[in-house]
Amino acid sequence: MKRVLRDNGLSLAFGMLFLATLVGQAFAGHADFNDRQLAQGGEQVTLVDFVTSSAFGVDVAENWQSEYLQFFLYIFGTVWLVQRGSPESKNPDEVGLESDRAQRTGRFAGPESPRWAATGDWRTAVFSRSLGLVMGGIFLLSWAVMSVAGWAAHNAEQLGQRQDAVSWLTYVGSADFWNRTLQNWQSELLAIGSMAVFAVFLRQRGSPESKPVGDPHTTTADTG
Amino acid sequence: MRSARVVLVGYLVLVVAGLAYFAALGVLHR
């Protein structure tokens, strides 16, 4: 048991922190929602009402979509774009999908390679893109869910202000949808760009996200 | 690696269940 916890510390710790902060968001979001209801002369809702409302759904989904977009873009972008000197980047002469030998696919797969890396057919093609496909797929799903929950929340607000409800299509062209979307995207893109270049000149001893402390600033693609 | 597979499945279930739940909230309250 102790070994399982240590071997999976990163994913388990972040998973637990995620659940704790989601609960925190539910409480804070509930209080904020009721404050606004009070200001607008609306009815107060219970915590259960709030966590089963589209207002809570859209707030969670809008952040999920942008985080998965961030990782998808980072995974995909680092195949084709490099940052000389960054541990987050590969070497400038390795841009692109690289050779089968370098990637140990098809006939270059070893005895311990995943089965789908060795087949050399469509399975290798799919497995070679599986990380990006799953992260990109979750991004698209989260964004779609955000649009549906946001649509319902937007219409609830419209009705509360005695205004007409709008169609889903109208909602995805609305200022509310794009404001929610872009306010999250901008922060993710800023964080990715700054991480790529900060790590050229700054170090975090012991972190695989950083180069070893004594590495020259010119060294690319080294982690430690 | 078996424990990592369990954690992977846990994350996937969490994300898919979460998305299904939030989509349902949107559809039910539309």
CSV table of C-alpha atoms in Angstrom, one decimal:
chain,number,residue,atom,x,y,z
A,1,MET,CA,0.0,0.0,0.0
A,2,LYS,CA,2.8,2.4,1.0
A,3,ARG,CA,4.6,1.6,-2.2
A,4,VAL,CA,1.5,2.2,-4.3
A,5,LEU,CA,1.1,5.6,-2.7
A,6,ARG,CA,4.7,6.5,-3.3
A,7,ASP,CA,4.8,5.2,-6.9
A,8,ASN,CA,1.7,7.2,-7.8
A,9,GLY,CA,2.2,10.2,-5.5
A,10,LEU,CA,2.0,12.8,-8.3
A,11,SER,CA,-1.3,11.7,-9.8
A,12,LEU,CA,-2.9,10.8,-6.4
A,13,ALA,CA,-1.9,14.1,-4.7
A,14,PHE,CA,-3.2,16.2,-7.5
A,15,GLY,CA,-6.3,14.1,-7.7
A,16,MET,CA,-7.0,14.7,-4.0
A,17,LEU,CA,-6.2,18.4,-4.3
A,18,PHE,CA,-8.6,18.6,-7.3
A,19,LEU,CA,-11.5,17.1,-5.3
A,20,ALA,CA,-10.8,19.3,-2.3
A,21,THR,CA,-10.7,22.5,-4.4
A,22,LEU,CA,-13.8,21.4,-6.3
A,23,VAL,CA,-15.7,21.2,-3.0
A,24,GLY,CA,-14.2,24.6,-2.1
A,25,GLN,CA,-15.5,26.0,-5.4
A,26,ALA,CA,-19.0,24.6,-4.7
A,27,PHE,CA,-19.1,26.4,-1.3
A,28,ALA,CA,-17.7,29.7,-2.6
A,29,GLY,CA,-19.7,29.5,-5.8
A,30,HIS,CA,-22.9,28.9,-3.8
A,31,ALA,CA,-22.2,31.9,-1.5
A,32,ASP,CA,-21.4,34.1,-4.5
A,33,PHE,CA,-24.5,32.9,-6.4
A,34,ASN,CA,-26.7,33.8,-3.4
A,35,ASP,CA,-25.1,37.2,-3.0
A,36,ARG,CA,-26.0,38.0,-6.6
A,37,GLN,CA,-29.5,36.7,-6.1
A,38,LEU,CA,-29.9,39.0,-3.1
A,39,ALA,CA,-28.7,42.0,-5.1
A,40,GLN,CA,-31.0,41.1,-8.0
A,41,GLY,CA,-34.0,40.4,-5.8
A,42,GLY,CA,-33.9,36.6,-6.6
A,43,GLU,CA,-34.6,33.7,-4.4
A,44,GLN,CA,-31.8,32.1,-2.2
A,45,VAL,CA,-30.8,28.6,-3.2
A,46,THR,CA,-29.5,25.7,-1.1
A,47,LEU,CA,-26.0,24.1,-1.7
A,48,VAL,CA,-27.7,21.1,-3.3
A,49,ASP,CA,-29.7,23.3,-5.6
A,50,PHE,CA,-26.4,25.1,-6.6
A,51,VAL,CA,-24.3,22.0,-7.3
A,52,THR,CA,-27.1,20.7,-9.5
A,53,SER,CA,-27.5,24.0,-11.3
A,54,SER,CA,-26.2,24.8,-14.8
A,55,ALA,CA,-24.4,27.8,-13.2
A,56,PHE,CA,-22.1,25.5,-11.3
A,57,GLY,CA,-21.7,23.2,-14.4
A,58,VAL,CA,-20.6,25.9,-16.7
A,59,ASP,CA,-18.1,27.3,-14.2
A,60,VAL,CA,-16.4,24.0,-13.8
A,61,ALA,CA,-16.5,23.0,-17.5
A,62,GLU,CA,-15.1,26.3,-18.7
A,63,ASN,CA,-12.0,25.7,-16.7
A,64,TRP,CA,-11.7,22.1,-17.6
A,65,GLN,CA,-11.8,22.8,-21.4
A,66,SER,CA,-9.1,25.4,-21.2
A,67,GLU,CA,-6.7,23.2,-19.1
A,68,TYR,CA,-7.1,20.3,-21.5
A,69,LEU,CA,-6.6,22.7,-24.5
A,70,GLN,CA,-3.4,23.9,-22.8
A,71,PHE,CA,-2.0,20.4,-22.5
A,72,PHE,CA,-3.1,19.4,-25.9
A,73,LEU,CA,-1.5,22.4,-27.5
A,74,TYR,CA,1.7,21.9,-25.5
A,75,ILE,CA,1.9,18.2,-26.5
A,76,PHE,CA,1.1,18.9,-30.2
A,77,GLY,CA,3.0,22.2,-30.4
A,78,THR,CA,6.2,20.8,-29.0
A,79,VAL,CA,6.3,18.3,-31.9
A,80,TRP,CA,6.8,21.1,-34.4
A,81,LEU,CA,8.0,24.2,-32.4
A,82,VAL,CA,11.2,24.4,-30.4
A,83,GLN,CA,12.6,26.8,-27.8
A,84,ARG,CA,16.4,26.7,-27.8
A,85,GLY,CA,17.7,26.3,-24.3
A,86,SER,CA,14.4,25.0,-22.8
A,87,PRO,CA,14.0,21.7,-21.0
A,88,GLU,CA,10.4,21.8,-22.3
A,89,SER,CA,11.6,21.7,-25.9
A,90,LYS,CA,13.4,19.1,-27.9
A,91,ASN,CA,16.6,19.9,-29.9
A,92,PRO,CA,16.0,22.1,-32.9
A,93,ASP,CA,17.3,19.3,-35.3
A,94,GLU,CA,14.6,16.9,-34.1
A,95,VAL,CA,11.6,19.0,-35.2
A,96,GLY,CA,8.7,16.9,-36.5
A,97,LEU,CA,7.5,13.3,-36.0
A,98,GLU,CA,11.1,11.8,-36.0
A,99,SER,CA,12.2,8.5,-37.5
A,100,ASP,CA,10.8,5.0,-36.6
A,101,ARG,CA,14.3,4.2,-35.2
A,102,ALA,CA,14.3,7.2,-32.8
A,103,GLN,CA,10.7,6.5,-31.8
A,104,ARG,CA,11.2,2.7,-31.5
A,105,THR,CA,8.1,1.9,-33.6
A,106,GLY,CA,7.5,-0.9,-36.1
A,107,ARG,CA,10.5,-3.1,-36.6
A,108,PHE,CA,12.5,-0.9,-34.3
A,109,ALA,CA,10.3,-1.7,-31.3
A,110,GLY,CA,11.9,-3.5,-28.4
A,111,PRO,CA,10.7,-6.6,-26.6
A,112,GLU,CA,9.2,-4.4,-23.8
A,113,SER,CA,7.7,-1.8,-26.2
A,114,PRO,CA,3.9,-1.5,-26.0
A,115,ARG,CA,2.2,-3.9,-28.4
A,116,TRP,CA,0.7,-1.2,-30.6
A,117,ALA,CA,4.1,0.4,-31.0
A,118,ALA,CA,5.4,-2.7,-32.7
A,119,THR,CA,2.6,-3.6,-35.2
A,120,GLY,CA,3.6,-0.9,-37.7
A,121,ASP,CA,0.0,-0.6,-39.0
A,122,TRP,CA,-2.9,1.6,-38.1
A,123,ARG,CA,-2.6,0.6,-34.5
A,124,THR,CA,0.9,2.2,-34.3
A,125,ALA,CA,-0.5,5.3,-36.1
A,126,VAL,CA,-3.2,5.6,-33.5
A,127,PHE,CA,-1.0,4.8,-30.5
A,128,SER,CA,1.6,7.3,-31.7
A,129,ARG,CA,-1.0,10.0,-31.3
A,130,SER,CA,-3.0,8.7,-28.4
A,131,LEU,CA,-1.9,11.3,-25.8
A,132,GLY,CA,-2.8,14.2,-28.1
A,133,LEU,CA,-6.0,12.5,-29.2
A,134,VAL,CA,-7.3,11.9,-25.7
A,135,MET,CA,-6.3,15.3,-24.3
A,136,GLY,CA,-7.7,17.0,-27.5
A,137,GLY,CA,-10.8,14.9,-27.3
A,138,ILE,CA,-11.4,15.8,-23.6
A,139,PHE,CA,-10.9,19.5,-24.5
A,140,LEU,CA,-13.6,19.3,-27.3
A,141,LEU,CA,-16.0,17.4,-25.0
A,142,SER,CA,-15.5,19.9,-22.1
A,143,TRP,CA,-15.9,22.8,-24.5
A,144,ALA,CA,-19.2,21.3,-25.8
A,145,VAL,CA,-20.4,20.6,-22.3
A,146,MET,CA,-19.5,24.2,-21.3
A,147,SER,CA,-21.6,25.4,-24.2
A,148,VAL,CA,-24.6,23.4,-23.1
A,149,ALA,CA,-24.4,24.2,-19.4
A,150,GLY,CA,-23.5,27.9,-20.2
A,151,TRP,CA,-26.6,28.0,-22.5
A,152,ALA,CA,-28.9,26.8,-19.7
A,153,ALA,CA,-27.3,29.1,-17.2
A,154,HIS,CA,-27.5,32.1,-19.6
A,155,ASN,CA,-31.2,31.4,-20.3
A,156,ALA,CA,-32.0,31.1,-16.6
A,157,GLU,CA,-30.5,34.5,-16.1
A,158,GLN,CA,-32.4,35.9,-19.1
A,159,LEU,CA,-35.6,34.5,-17.7
A,160,GLY,CA,-34.8,36.0,-14.3
A,161,GLN,CA,-34.5,39.4,-15.9
A,162,ARG,CA,-37.7,38.8,-17.9
A,163,GLN,CA,-35.8,38.5,-21.2
A,164,ASP,CA,-36.2,35.9,-24.0
A,165,ALA,CA,-34.4,32.6,-23.9
A,166,VAL,CA,-32.0,32.1,-26.8
A,167,SER,CA,-31.2,29.0,-28.9
A,168,TRP,CA,-28.0,27.0,-28.3
A,169,LEU,CA,-26.6,28.3,-31.7
A,170,THR,CA,-27.3,31.9,-30.7
A,171,TYR,CA,-25.6,31.2,-27.3
A,172,VAL,CA,-22.4,29.8,-28.9
A,173,GLY,CA,-22.1,33.1,-30.9
A,174,SER,CA,-22.8,35.2,-27.8
A,175,ALA,CA,-20.5,37.5,-25.9
A,176,ASP,CA,-21.0,35.3,-22.7
A,177,PHE,CA,-19.8,32.1,-24.4
A,178,TRP,CA,-16.7,33.8,-26.0
A,179,ASN,CA,-15.9,35.8,-22.9
A,180,ARG,CA,-15.9,32.6,-20.8
A,181,THR,CA,-13.9,30.8,-23.4
A,182,LEU,CA,-11.3,33.4,-24.2
A,183,GLN,CA,-10.7,34.6,-20.6
A,184,ASN,CA,-9.5,31.0,-19.9
A,185,TRP,CA,-7.5,30.5,-23.1
A,186,GLN,CA,-5.5,33.7,-22.7
A,187,SER,CA,-4.2,32.7,-19.3
A,188,GLU,CA,-3.3,29.2,-20.4
A,189,LEU,CA,-1.4,30.5,-23.4
A,190,LEU,CA,0.5,33.0,-21.3
A,191,ALA,CA,1.5,30.3,-18.8
A,192,ILE,CA,2.7,27.9,-21.5
A,193,GLY,CA,4.7,30.6,-23.3
A,194,SER,CA,6.3,31.9,-20.1
A,195,MET,CA,7.1,28.4,-18.8
A,196,ALA,CA,8.9,27.5,-22.1
A,197,VAL,CA,11.1,30.6,-21.9
A,198,PHE,CA,11.5,31.0,-18.1
A,199,ALA,CA,13.0,27.5,-18.0
A,200,VAL,CA,15.8,28.5,-20.3
A,201,PHE,CA,17.3,30.8,-17.7
A,202,LEU,CA,15.7,29.7,-14.4
A,203,ARG,CA,16.2,26.4,-12.5
A,204,GLN,CA,14.2,24.3,-9.9
A,205,ARG,CA,16.6,21.9,-8.3
A,206,GLY,CA,15.3,18.3,-8.6
A,207,SER,CA,12.4,19.1,-10.9
A,208,PRO,CA,12.1,17.2,-14.2
A,209,GLU,CA,10.4,20.4,-15.5
A,210,SER,CA,13.8,22.2,-15.1
A,211,LYS,CA,17.3,21.6,-16.4
A,212,PRO,CA,19.9,20.5,-13.8
A,213,VAL,CA,21.0,23.6,-11.9
A,214,GLY,CA,24.5,23.7,-13.4
A,215,ASP,CA,23.4,23.2,-17.0
A,216,PRO,CA,24.3,26.1,-19.3
A,217,HIS,CA,21.4,28.3,-20.5
A,218,THR,CA,22.2,27.1,-24.1
A,219,THR,CA,21.4,23.4,-23.3
A,220,THR,CA,18.1,22.4,-24.8
A,221,ALA,CA,16.0,19.3,-24.0
A,222,ASP,CA,17.8,18.3,-20.8
A,223,THR,CA,15.8,17.6,-17.7
A,224,GLY,CA,16.8,16.8,-14.2
B,1,MET,CA,2.5,-0.4,-13.5
B,2,ARG,CA,-0.8,-2.0,-12.4
B,3,SER,CA,-1.5,0.6,-9.8
B,4,ALA,CA,-0.8,3.4,-12.4
B,5,ARG,CA,-3.4,1.8,-14.6
B,6,VAL,CA,-5.9,1.9,-11.8
B,7,VAL,CA,-5.2,5.6,-11.3
B,8,LEU,CA,-5.5,6.2,-15.0
B,9,VAL,CA,-8.9,4.6,-15.1
B,10,GLY,CA,-9.9,6.6,-12.0
B,11,TYR,CA,-9.0,9.8,-13.7
B,12,LEU,CA,-10.8,8.9,-16.9
B,13,VAL,CA,-14.0,7.8,-15.0
B,14,LEU,CA,-13.9,11.1,-13.0
B,15,VAL,CA,-13.5,13.2,-16.1
B,16,VAL,CA,-16.1,11.3,-18.2
B,17,ALA,CA,-18.6,11.1,-15.3
B,18,GLY,CA,-18.1,14.8,-14.5
B,19,LEU,CA,-18.6,15.8,-18.1
B,20,ALA,CA,-21.7,13.6,-18.4
B,21,TYR,CA,-23.1,15.2,-15.1
B,22,PHE,CA,-22.5,18.8,-16.2
B,23,ALA,CA,-23.9,18.1,-19.7
B,24,ALA,CA,-27.0,16.6,-18.0
B,25,LEU,CA,-27.4,19.7,-15.8
B,26,GLY,CA,-27.3,21.8,-19.0
B,27,VAL,CA,-29.8,19.7,-20.8
B,28,LEU,CA,-32.2,19.3,-17.9
B,29,HIS,CA,-32.2,23.0,-17.0
B,30,ARG,CA,-32.3,24.4,-20.6
